mmCIF file of N, CA, C and O in Angstrom:
data_model
loop_
_atom_site.group_PDB
_atom_site.id
_atom_site.type_symbol
_atom_site.label_atom_id
_atom_site.label_comp_id
_atom_site.label_asym_id
_atom_site.label_seq_id
_atom_site.Cartn_x
_atom_site.Cartn_y
_atom_site.Cartn_z
ATOM 1 N N MET A 1 0.854 -1.172 0.000
ATOM 2 C CA MET A 1 0.000 0.000 0.000
ATOM 3 C C MET A 1 0.896 1.231 0.000
ATOM 4 O O MET A 1 1.802 1.348 0.813
ATOM 5 N N ASN A 2 0.649 2.150 -0.912
ATOM 6 C CA ASN A 2 1.485 3.343 -0.965
ATOM 7 C C ASN A 2 1.075 4.348 0.115
ATOM 8 O O ASN A 2 0.039 4.218 0.761
ATOM 9 N N PHE A 3 1.919 5.369 0.278
ATOM 10 C CA PHE A 3 1.723 6.342 1.354
ATOM 11 C C PHE A 3 0.409 7.103 1.212
ATOM 12 O O PHE A 3 -0.301 7.324 2.182
ATOM 13 N N GLU A 4 0.077 7.516 -0.017
ATOM 14 C CA GLU A 4 -1.148 8.298 -0.229
ATOM 15 C C GLU A 4 -2.386 7.492 0.138
ATOM 16 O O GLU A 4 -3.299 7.995 0.797
ATOM 17 N N MET A 5 -2.418 6.219 -0.273
ATOM 18 C CA MET A 5 -3.557 5.364 0.056
ATOM 19 C C MET A 5 -3.647 5.135 1.558
ATOM 20 O O MET A 5 -4.728 5.148 2.135
ATOM 21 N N SER A 6 -2.494 4.971 2.175
ATOM 22 C CA SER A 6 -2.452 4.743 3.619
ATOM 23 C C SER A 6 -2.967 5.961 4.379
ATOM 24 O O SER A 6 -3.721 5.824 5.344
ATOM 25 N N SER A 7 -2.571 7.152 3.960
ATOM 26 C CA SER A 7 -3.032 8.353 4.668
ATOM 27 C C SER A 7 -4.521 8.589 4.437
ATOM 28 O O SER A 7 -5.217 9.080 5.321
ATOM 29 N N GLN A 8 -5.024 8.247 3.246
ATOM 30 C CA GLN A 8 -6.461 8.379 2.990
ATOM 31 C C GLN A 8 -7.250 7.410 3.862
ATOM 32 O O GLN A 8 -8.291 7.771 4.404
ATOM 33 N N LEU A 9 -6.751 6.186 4.004
ATOM 34 C CA LEU A 9 -7.410 5.196 4.853
ATOM 35 C C LEU A 9 -7.401 5.650 6.305
ATOM 36 O O LEU A 9 -8.400 5.535 7.008
ATOM 37 N N SER A 10 -6.282 6.210 6.741
ATOM 38 C CA SER A 10 -6.193 6.719 8.115
ATOM 39 C C SER A 10 -7.207 7.828 8.359
ATOM 40 O O SER A 10 -7.821 7.890 9.426
ATOM 41 N N LEU A 11 -7.378 8.693 7.380
ATOM 42 C CA LEU A 11 -8.334 9.788 7.511
ATOM 43 C C LEU A 11 -9.762 9.252 7.609
ATOM 44 O O LEU A 11 -10.551 9.709 8.444
ATOM 45 N N VAL A 12 -10.092 8.271 6.793
ATOM 46 C CA VAL A 12 -11.428 7.669 6.818
ATOM 47 C C VAL A 12 -11.676 7.004 8.168
ATOM 48 O O VAL A 12 -12.747 7.162 8.770
ATOM 49 N N VAL A 13 -10.681 6.286 8.680
ATOM 50 C CA VAL A 13 -10.815 5.625 9.984
ATOM 51 C C VAL A 13 -10.986 6.672 11.080
ATOM 52 O O VAL A 13 -11.845 6.537 11.962
ATOM 53 N N PHE A 14 -10.190 7.732 11.035
ATOM 54 C CA PHE A 14 -10.288 8.792 12.040
ATOM 55 C C PHE A 14 -11.675 9.436 12.028
ATOM 56 O O PHE A 14 -12.283 9.643 13.075
ATOM 57 N N ILE A 15 -12.186 9.746 10.841
ATOM 58 C CA ILE A 15 -13.514 10.361 10.735
ATOM 59 C C ILE A 15 -14.587 9.416 11.257
ATOM 60 O O ILE A 15 -15.498 9.828 11.980
ATOM 61 N N GLY A 16 -14.464 8.133 10.929
ATOM 62 C CA GLY A 16 -15.426 7.145 11.426
ATOM 63 C C GLY A 16 -15.413 7.046 12.945
ATOM 64 O O GLY A 16 -16.469 7.020 13.588
ATOM 65 N N LEU A 17 -14.218 7.010 13.534
ATOM 66 C CA LEU A 17 -14.108 6.950 14.994
ATOM 67 C C LEU A 17 -14.646 8.227 15.645
ATOM 68 O O LEU A 17 -15.286 8.180 16.690
ATOM 69 N N PHE A 18 -14.389 9.346 15.012
ATOM 70 C CA PHE A 18 -14.895 10.622 15.531
ATOM 71 C C PHE A 18 -16.418 10.612 15.569
ATOM 72 O O PHE A 18 -17.033 10.977 16.582
ATOM 73 N N ILE A 19 -17.043 10.178 14.473
ATOM 74 C CA ILE A 19 -18.499 10.132 14.398
ATOM 75 C C ILE A 19 -19.071 9.162 15.436
ATOM 76 O O ILE A 19 -20.055 9.473 16.111
ATOM 77 N N LEU A 20 -18.440 7.999 15.578
ATOM 78 C CA LEU A 20 -18.886 7.029 16.587
ATOM 79 C C LEU A 20 -18.825 7.630 17.988
ATOM 80 O O LEU A 20 -19.750 7.466 18.788
ATOM 81 N N ASN A 21 -17.734 8.311 18.300
ATOM 82 C CA ASN A 21 -17.568 8.865 19.639
ATOM 83 C C ASN A 21 -18.502 10.024 19.906
ATOM 84 O O ASN A 21 -19.005 10.171 21.022
ATOM 85 N N VAL A 22 -18.784 10.838 18.912
ATOM 86 C CA VAL A 22 -19.770 11.913 19.076
ATOM 87 C C VAL A 22 -21.146 11.295 19.316
ATOM 88 O O VAL A 22 -21.907 11.752 20.188
ATOM 89 N N GLY A 23 -21.469 10.239 18.577
ATOM 90 C CA GLY A 23 -22.744 9.545 18.781
ATOM 91 C C GLY A 23 -22.870 8.975 20.182
ATOM 92 O O GLY A 23 -23.924 9.074 20.817
ATOM 93 N N ALA A 24 -21.788 8.382 20.688
ATOM 94 C CA ALA A 24 -21.804 7.824 22.043
ATOM 95 C C ALA A 24 -21.972 8.925 23.086
ATOM 96 O O ALA A 24 -22.715 8.770 24.058
ATOM 97 N N PHE A 25 -21.291 10.045 22.884
ATOM 98 C CA PHE A 25 -21.413 11.180 23.791
ATOM 99 C C PHE A 25 -22.860 11.672 23.841
ATOM 100 O O PHE A 25 -23.418 11.903 24.916
ATOM 101 N N ILE A 26 -23.468 11.800 22.671
ATOM 102 C CA ILE A 26 -24.869 12.244 22.584
ATOM 103 C C ILE A 26 -25.790 11.230 23.248
ATOM 104 O O ILE A 26 -26.735 11.611 23.959
ATOM 105 N N LEU A 27 -25.535 9.948 23.059
ATOM 106 C CA LEU A 27 -26.340 8.897 23.676
ATOM 107 C C LEU A 27 -26.354 9.025 25.197
ATOM 108 O O LEU A 27 -27.405 8.915 25.831
ATOM 109 N N VAL A 28 -25.201 9.290 25.779
ATOM 110 C CA VAL A 28 -25.120 9.461 27.245
ATOM 111 C C VAL A 28 -25.929 10.686 27.668
ATOM 112 O O VAL A 28 -26.674 10.633 28.652
ATOM 113 N N GLY A 29 -25.802 11.779 26.917
ATOM 114 C CA GLY A 29 -26.562 12.990 27.248
ATOM 115 C C GLY A 29 -28.059 12.791 27.138
ATOM 116 O O GLY A 29 -28.825 13.258 27.991
ATOM 117 N N LEU A 30 -28.490 12.085 26.103
ATOM 118 C CA LEU A 30 -29.923 11.805 25.946
ATOM 119 C C LEU A 30 -30.446 10.943 27.092
ATOM 120 O O LEU A 30 -31.545 11.178 27.606
ATOM 121 N N ASP A 31 -29.653 9.950 27.499
ATOM 122 C CA ASP A 31 -30.093 9.093 28.602
ATOM 123 C C ASP A 31 -30.148 9.871 29.910
ATOM 124 O O ASP A 31 -31.030 9.636 30.734
ATOM 125 N N LYS A 32 -29.233 10.801 30.102
ATOM 126 C CA LYS A 32 -29.275 11.638 31.302
ATOM 127 C C LYS A 32 -30.553 12.469 31.324
ATOM 128 O O LYS A 32 -31.218 12.588 32.356
ATOM 129 N N ASN A 33 -30.921 13.034 30.182
ATOM 130 C CA ASN A 33 -32.170 13.799 30.110
ATOM 131 C C ASN A 33 -33.384 12.918 30.363
ATOM 132 O O ASN A 33 -34.339 13.331 31.017
ATOM 133 N N LYS A 34 -33.345 11.692 29.838
ATOM 134 C CA LYS A 34 -34.451 10.752 30.076
ATOM 135 C C LYS A 34 -34.562 10.415 31.554
ATOM 136 O O LYS A 34 -35.660 10.243 32.079
ATOM 137 N N SER A 35 -33.436 10.315 32.247
ATOM 138 C CA SER A 35 -33.472 9.962 33.670
ATOM 139 C C SER A 35 -34.106 11.070 34.501
ATOM 140 O O SER A 35 -34.741 10.802 35.518
ATOM 141 N N ARG A 36 -33.947 12.286 34.075
ATOM 142 C CA ARG A 36 -34.552 13.419 34.795
ATOM 143 C C ARG A 36 -36.065 13.464 34.608
ATOM 144 O O ARG A 36 -36.783 13.919 35.481
ATOM 145 N N GLY A 37 -36.538 13.008 33.456
ATOM 146 C CA GLY A 37 -37.962 13.099 33.148
ATOM 147 C C GLY A 37 -38.724 11.807 33.344
ATOM 148 O O GLY A 37 -39.856 11.696 32.907
ATOM 149 N N ASN A 38 -38.106 10.809 33.971
ATOM 150 C CA ASN A 38 -38.734 9.504 34.182
ATOM 151 C C ASN A 38 -39.253 8.897 32.882
ATOM 152 O O ASN A 38 -40.339 8.332 32.824
ATOM 153 N N LEU A 39 -38.494 9.056 31.818
ATOM 154 C CA LEU A 39 -38.845 8.484 30.523
ATOM 155 C C LEU A 39 -38.170 7.126 30.365
ATOM 156 O O LEU A 39 -37.329 6.740 31.178
ATOM 157 N N GLU A 40 -38.527 6.415 29.299
ATOM 158 C CA GLU A 40 -37.914 5.109 29.047
ATOM 159 C C GLU A 40 -36.427 5.307 28.786
ATOM 160 O O GLU A 40 -36.024 6.100 27.938
ATOM 161 N N ARG A 41 -35.602 4.565 29.524
ATOM 162 C CA ARG A 41 -34.154 4.744 29.510
ATOM 163 C C ARG A 41 -33.469 3.872 28.481
ATOM 164 O O ARG A 41 -34.010 2.885 28.008
ATOM 165 N N THR A 42 -32.258 4.243 28.155
ATOM 166 C CA THR A 42 -31.404 3.442 27.289
ATOM 167 C C THR A 42 -30.849 2.279 28.113
ATOM 168 O O THR A 42 -30.298 2.516 29.192
ATOM 169 N N PRO A 43 -30.995 1.043 27.640
ATOM 170 C CA PRO A 43 -30.429 -0.089 28.398
ATOM 171 C C PRO A 43 -28.917 0.081 28.592
ATOM 172 O O PRO A 43 -28.205 0.526 27.682
ATOM 173 N N GLU A 44 -28.434 -0.272 29.778
ATOM 174 C CA GLU A 44 -27.023 -0.074 30.105
ATOM 175 C C GLU A 44 -26.095 -0.822 29.164
ATOM 176 O O GLU A 44 -24.992 -0.355 28.881
ATOM 177 N N ILE A 45 -26.530 -1.957 28.654
ATOM 178 C CA ILE A 45 -25.684 -2.731 27.746
ATOM 179 C C ILE A 45 -25.345 -1.929 26.500
ATOM 180 O O ILE A 45 -24.265 -2.106 25.913
ATOM 181 N N ASN A 46 -26.242 -1.013 26.098
ATOM 182 C CA ASN A 46 -25.979 -0.194 24.912
ATOM 183 C C ASN A 46 -24.724 0.665 25.065
ATOM 184 O O ASN A 46 -23.981 0.866 24.108
ATOM 185 N N PHE A 47 -24.495 1.180 26.269
ATOM 186 C CA PHE A 47 -23.290 1.982 26.499
ATOM 187 C C PHE A 47 -22.039 1.130 26.322
ATOM 188 O O PHE A 47 -21.045 1.582 25.753
ATOM 189 N N PHE A 48 -22.092 -0.109 26.812
ATOM 190 C CA PHE A 48 -20.940 -0.995 26.674
ATOM 191 C C PHE A 48 -20.738 -1.420 25.224
ATOM 192 O O PHE A 48 -19.604 -1.549 24.761
ATOM 193 N N VAL A 49 -21.826 -1.626 24.488
ATOM 194 C CA VAL A 49 -21.702 -1.984 23.067
ATOM 195 C C VAL A 49 -21.035 -0.846 22.304
ATOM 196 O O VAL A 49 -20.107 -1.065 21.516
ATOM 197 N N TRP A 50 -21.473 0.379 22.531
ATOM 198 C CA TRP A 50 -20.849 1.531 21.875
ATOM 199 C C TRP A 50 -19.369 1.609 22.255
ATOM 200 O O TRP A 50 -18.525 1.877 21.403
ATOM 201 N N ALA A 51 -19.073 1.376 23.527
ATOM 202 C CA ALA A 51 -17.682 1.449 23.981
ATOM 203 C C ALA A 51 -16.821 0.375 23.330
ATOM 204 O O ALA A 51 -15.687 0.635 22.933
ATOM 205 N N VAL A 52 -17.349 -0.830 23.192
ATOM 206 C CA VAL A 52 -16.604 -1.915 22.551
ATOM 207 C C VAL A 52 -16.336 -1.586 21.085
ATOM 208 O O VAL A 52 -15.299 -1.958 20.533
ATOM 209 N N LEU A 53 -17.243 -0.856 20.455
ATOM 210 C CA LEU A 53 -17.091 -0.486 19.040
ATOM 211 C C LEU A 53 -16.211 0.762 18.877
ATOM 212 O O LEU A 53 -16.423 1.574 17.980
ATOM 213 N N PHE A 54 -15.239 0.908 19.744
ATOM 214 C CA PHE A 54 -14.246 1.985 19.716
ATOM 215 C C PHE A 54 -14.843 3.365 19.967
ATOM 216 O O PHE A 54 -14.320 4.365 19.491
ATOM 217 N N ALA A 55 -15.919 3.425 20.747
ATOM 218 C CA ALA A 55 -16.485 4.712 21.147
ATOM 219 C C ALA A 55 -16.372 4.888 22.659
ATOM 220 O O ALA A 55 -17.147 5.614 23.266
ATOM 221 N N SER A 56 -15.401 4.224 23.265
ATOM 222 C CA SER A 56 -15.249 4.316 24.717
ATOM 223 C C SER A 56 -14.897 5.731 25.160
ATOM 224 O O SER A 56 -15.348 6.180 26.219
ATOM 225 N N LEU A 57 -14.137 6.458 24.363
ATOM 226 C CA LEU A 57 -13.810 7.836 24.728
ATOM 227 C C LEU A 57 -15.070 8.698 24.770
ATOM 228 O O LEU A 57 -15.258 9.482 25.705
ATOM 229 N N GLY A 58 -15.947 8.536 23.800
ATOM 230 C CA GLY A 58 -17.199 9.293 23.781
ATOM 231 C C GLY A 58 -18.085 8.977 24.968
ATOM 232 O O GLY A 58 -18.690 9.868 25.566
ATOM 233 N N VAL A 59 -18.156 7.689 25.327
ATOM 234 C CA VAL A 59 -18.958 7.295 26.490
ATOM 235 C C VAL A 59 -18.348 7.878 27.765
ATOM 236 O O VAL A 59 -19.059 8.443 28.601
ATOM 237 N N LEU A 60 -17.028 7.764 27.910
ATOM 238 C CA LEU A 60 -16.361 8.302 29.105
ATOM 239 C C LEU A 60 -16.545 9.810 29.226
ATOM 240 O O LEU A 60 -16.891 10.314 30.308
ATOM 241 N N LEU A 61 -16.307 10.521 28.146
ATOM 242 C CA LEU A 61 -16.481 11.977 28.189
ATOM 243 C C LEU A 61 -17.926 12.347 28.509
ATOM 244 O O LEU A 61 -18.174 13.265 29.291
ATOM 245 N N GLY A 62 -18.874 11.620 27.929
ATOM 246 C CA GLY A 62 -20.283 11.865 28.217
ATOM 247 C C GLY A 62 -20.632 11.586 29.666
ATOM 248 O O GLY A 62 -21.383 12.336 30.296
ATOM 249 N N MET A 63 -20.079 10.500 30.202
ATOM 250 C CA MET A 63 -20.356 10.154 31.597
ATOM 251 C C MET A 63 -19.933 11.280 32.536
ATOM 252 O O MET A 63 -20.682 11.660 33.443
ATOM 253 N N PHE A 64 -18.741 11.808 32.320
ATOM 254 C CA PHE A 64 -18.242 12.823 33.235
ATOM 255 C C PHE A 64 -18.786 14.217 32.921
ATOM 256 O O PHE A 64 -19.008 15.012 33.832
ATOM 257 N N TYR A 65 -19.048 14.507 31.665
ATOM 258 C CA TYR A 65 -19.621 15.807 31.314
ATOM 259 C C TYR A 65 -21.043 15.941 31.840
ATOM 260 O O TYR A 65 -21.421 16.981 32.378
ATOM 261 N N PHE A 66 -21.850 14.893 31.663
ATOM 262 C CA PHE A 66 -23.242 14.925 32.086
ATOM 263 C C PHE A 66 -23.442 14.386 33.509
ATOM 264 O O PHE A 66 -24.567 14.323 33.985
ATOM 265 N N HIS A 67 -22.362 13.982 34.174
ATOM 266 C CA HIS A 67 -22.432 13.384 35.517
ATOM 267 C C HIS A 67 -23.428 12.228 35.524
ATOM 268 O O HIS A 67 -24.365 12.181 36.335
ATOM 269 N N HIS A 68 -23.222 11.302 34.605
ATOM 270 C CA HIS A 68 -24.159 10.208 34.401
ATOM 271 C C HIS A 68 -23.425 8.880 34.513
ATOM 272 O O HIS A 68 -22.415 8.669 33.844
ATOM 273 N N LYS A 69 -23.928 8.011 35.360
ATOM 274 C CA LYS A 69 -23.371 6.671 35.573
ATOM 275 C C LYS A 69 -21.992 6.699 36.237
ATOM 276 O O LYS A 69 -21.299 5.707 36.257
ATOM 277 N N THR A 70 -21.596 7.841 36.784
ATOM 278 C CA THR A 70 -20.262 7.939 37.383
ATOM 279 C C THR A 70 -20.191 7.299 38.770
ATOM 280 O O THR A 70 -19.094 7.042 39.262
ATOM 281 N N ARG A 71 -21.313 7.030 39.381
ATOM 282 C CA ARG A 71 -21.321 6.367 40.690
ATOM 283 C C ARG A 71 -21.320 4.857 40.558
ATOM 284 O O ARG A 71 -21.163 4.152 41.558
ATOM 285 N N LYS A 72 -21.518 4.371 39.354
ATOM 286 C CA LYS A 72 -21.531 2.925 39.127
ATOM 287 C C LYS A 72 -20.118 2.479 38.789
ATOM 288 O O LYS A 72 -19.577 2.794 37.734
ATOM 289 N N LEU A 73 -19.528 1.733 39.715
ATOM 290 C CA LEU A 73 -18.150 1.281 39.551
ATOM 291 C C LEU A 73 -17.971 0.448 38.286
ATOM 292 O O LEU A 73 -16.947 0.547 37.607
ATOM 293 N N SER A 74 -18.995 -0.344 37.942
ATOM 294 C CA SER A 74 -18.891 -1.173 36.741
ATOM 295 C C SER A 74 -18.736 -0.315 35.490
ATOM 296 O O SER A 74 -18.022 -0.693 34.556
ATOM 297 N N PHE A 75 -19.362 0.842 35.468
ATOM 298 C CA PHE A 75 -19.248 1.733 34.313
ATOM 299 C C PHE A 75 -17.897 2.431 34.294
ATOM 300 O O PHE A 75 -17.222 2.453 33.269
ATOM 301 N N VAL A 76 -17.516 2.999 35.410
ATOM 302 C CA VAL A 76 -16.261 3.751 35.455
ATOM 303 C C VAL A 76 -15.083 2.831 35.141
ATOM 304 O O VAL A 76 -14.235 3.164 34.304
ATOM 305 N N LEU A 77 -15.042 1.665 35.774
ATOM 306 C CA LEU A 77 -13.939 0.737 35.516
ATOM 307 C C LEU A 77 -14.062 0.067 34.151
ATOM 308 O O LEU A 77 -13.079 -0.032 33.415
ATOM 309 N N GLY A 78 -15.248 -0.404 33.829
ATOM 310 C CA GLY A 78 -15.442 -1.132 32.575
ATOM 311 C C GLY A 78 -15.163 -0.279 31.356
ATOM 312 O O GLY A 78 -14.383 -0.665 30.475
ATOM 313 N N ILE A 79 -15.761 0.899 31.305
ATOM 314 C CA ILE A 79 -15.563 1.780 30.161
ATOM 315 C C ILE A 79 -14.131 2.315 30.164
ATOM 316 O O ILE A 79 -13.487 2.417 29.119
ATOM 317 N N GLY A 80 -13.614 2.623 31.347
ATOM 318 C CA GLY A 80 -12.235 3.104 31.452
ATOM 319 C C GLY A 80 -11.216 2.078 30.971
ATOM 320 O O GLY A 80 -10.279 2.412 30.240
ATOM 321 N N LEU A 81 -11.402 0.822 31.363
ATOM 322 C CA LEU A 81 -10.487 -0.237 30.910
ATOM 323 C C LEU A 81 -10.605 -0.482 29.411
ATOM 324 O O LEU A 81 -9.600 -0.733 28.734
ATOM 325 N N LEU A 82 -11.818 -0.398 28.886
ATOM 326 C CA LEU A 82 -11.984 -0.519 27.428
ATOM 327 C C LEU A 82 -11.240 0.601 26.708
ATOM 328 O O LEU A 82 -10.592 0.368 25.677
ATOM 329 N N PHE A 83 -11.309 1.801 27.248
ATOM 330 C CA PHE A 83 -10.607 2.923 26.630
ATOM 331 C C PHE A 83 -9.100 2.684 26.629
ATOM 332 O O PHE A 83 -8.440 2.864 25.601
ATOM 333 N N ILE A 84 -8.553 2.260 27.758
ATOM 334 C CA ILE A 84 -7.110 2.000 27.846
ATOM 335 C C ILE A 84 -6.710 0.901 26.864
ATOM 336 O O ILE A 84 -5.705 1.024 26.156
ATOM 337 N N GLU A 85 -7.496 -0.164 26.800
ATOM 338 C CA GLU A 85 -7.217 -1.254 25.866
ATOM 339 C C GLU A 85 -7.229 -0.748 24.423
ATOM 340 O O GLU A 85 -6.354 -1.092 23.614
ATOM 341 N N GLN A 86 -8.198 0.085 24.092
ATOM 342 C CA GLN A 86 -8.311 0.583 22.726
ATOM 343 C C GLN A 86 -7.170 1.528 22.368
ATOM 344 O O GLN A 86 -6.701 1.537 21.232
ATOM 345 N N VAL A 87 -6.703 2.307 23.331
ATOM 346 C CA VAL A 87 -5.543 3.173 23.074
ATOM 347 C C VAL A 87 -4.329 2.319 22.736
ATOM 348 O O VAL A 87 -3.601 2.602 21.777
ATOM 349 N N PHE A 88 -4.109 1.240 23.496
ATOM 350 C CA PHE A 88 -2.990 0.345 23.209
ATOM 351 C C PHE A 88 -3.153 -0.348 21.854
ATOM 352 O O PHE A 88 -2.194 -0.488 21.100
ATOM 353 N N MET A 89 -4.374 -0.770 21.543
ATOM 354 C CA MET A 89 -4.610 -1.436 20.258
ATOM 355 C C MET A 89 -4.329 -0.500 19.088
ATOM 356 O O MET A 89 -3.647 -0.886 18.128
ATOM 357 N N VAL A 90 -4.837 0.708 19.167
ATOM 358 C CA VAL A 90 -4.642 1.671 18.084
ATOM 359 C C VAL A 90 -3.166 2.041 17.947
ATOM 360 O O VAL A 90 -2.634 2.101 16.844
ATOM 361 N N SER A 91 -2.498 2.262 19.081
ATOM 362 C CA SER A 91 -1.080 2.622 19.006
ATOM 363 C C SER A 91 -0.244 1.458 18.453
ATOM 364 O O SER A 91 0.709 1.687 17.719
ATOM 365 N N THR A 92 -0.631 0.242 18.765
ATOM 366 C CA THR A 92 0.059 -0.927 18.218
ATOM 367 C C THR A 92 -0.136 -1.015 16.713
ATOM 368 O O THR A 92 0.811 -1.267 15.954
ATOM 369 N N ILE A 93 -1.353 -0.782 16.263
ATOM 370 C CA ILE A 93 -1.649 -0.845 14.821
ATOM 371 C C ILE A 93 -0.909 0.266 14.086
ATOM 372 O O ILE A 93 -0.341 0.037 13.016
ATOM 373 N N ILE A 94 -0.887 1.455 14.663
ATOM 374 C CA ILE A 94 -0.217 2.588 14.008
ATOM 375 C C ILE A 94 1.286 2.335 13.910
ATOM 376 O O ILE A 94 1.906 2.635 12.896
ATOM 377 N N ASN A 95 1.862 1.762 14.948
ATOM 378 C CA ASN A 95 3.308 1.518 14.970
ATOM 379 C C ASN A 95 3.711 0.225 14.277
ATOM 380 O O ASN A 95 4.886 -0.086 14.194
ATOM 381 N N PHE A 96 2.760 -0.529 13.782
ATOM 382 C CA PHE A 96 3.055 -1.791 13.110
ATOM 383 C C PHE A 96 3.570 -1.520 11.768
ATOM 384 O O PHE A 96 4.307 -1.580 11.062
#
């Protein structure tokens, strides 16, 4: 793969990850608003699914920005560990 193709692929991957993380951030904010209004909530597994799909940064930022799910140790540790794992995975792929 030549350099130009590689940089174009990197840009596409970056944009995709950015969109995923913005979506995850918005999802956390929407669920926080639902919790205030006693509306039907987003199932907790959805946050973990988004995080596994490389949107852990968006979920983490949303959790702390909206003060949502931060008292649940399973969320703070689970999403946090997924984020750390994903940082190592991405850095390994980039340096490969």
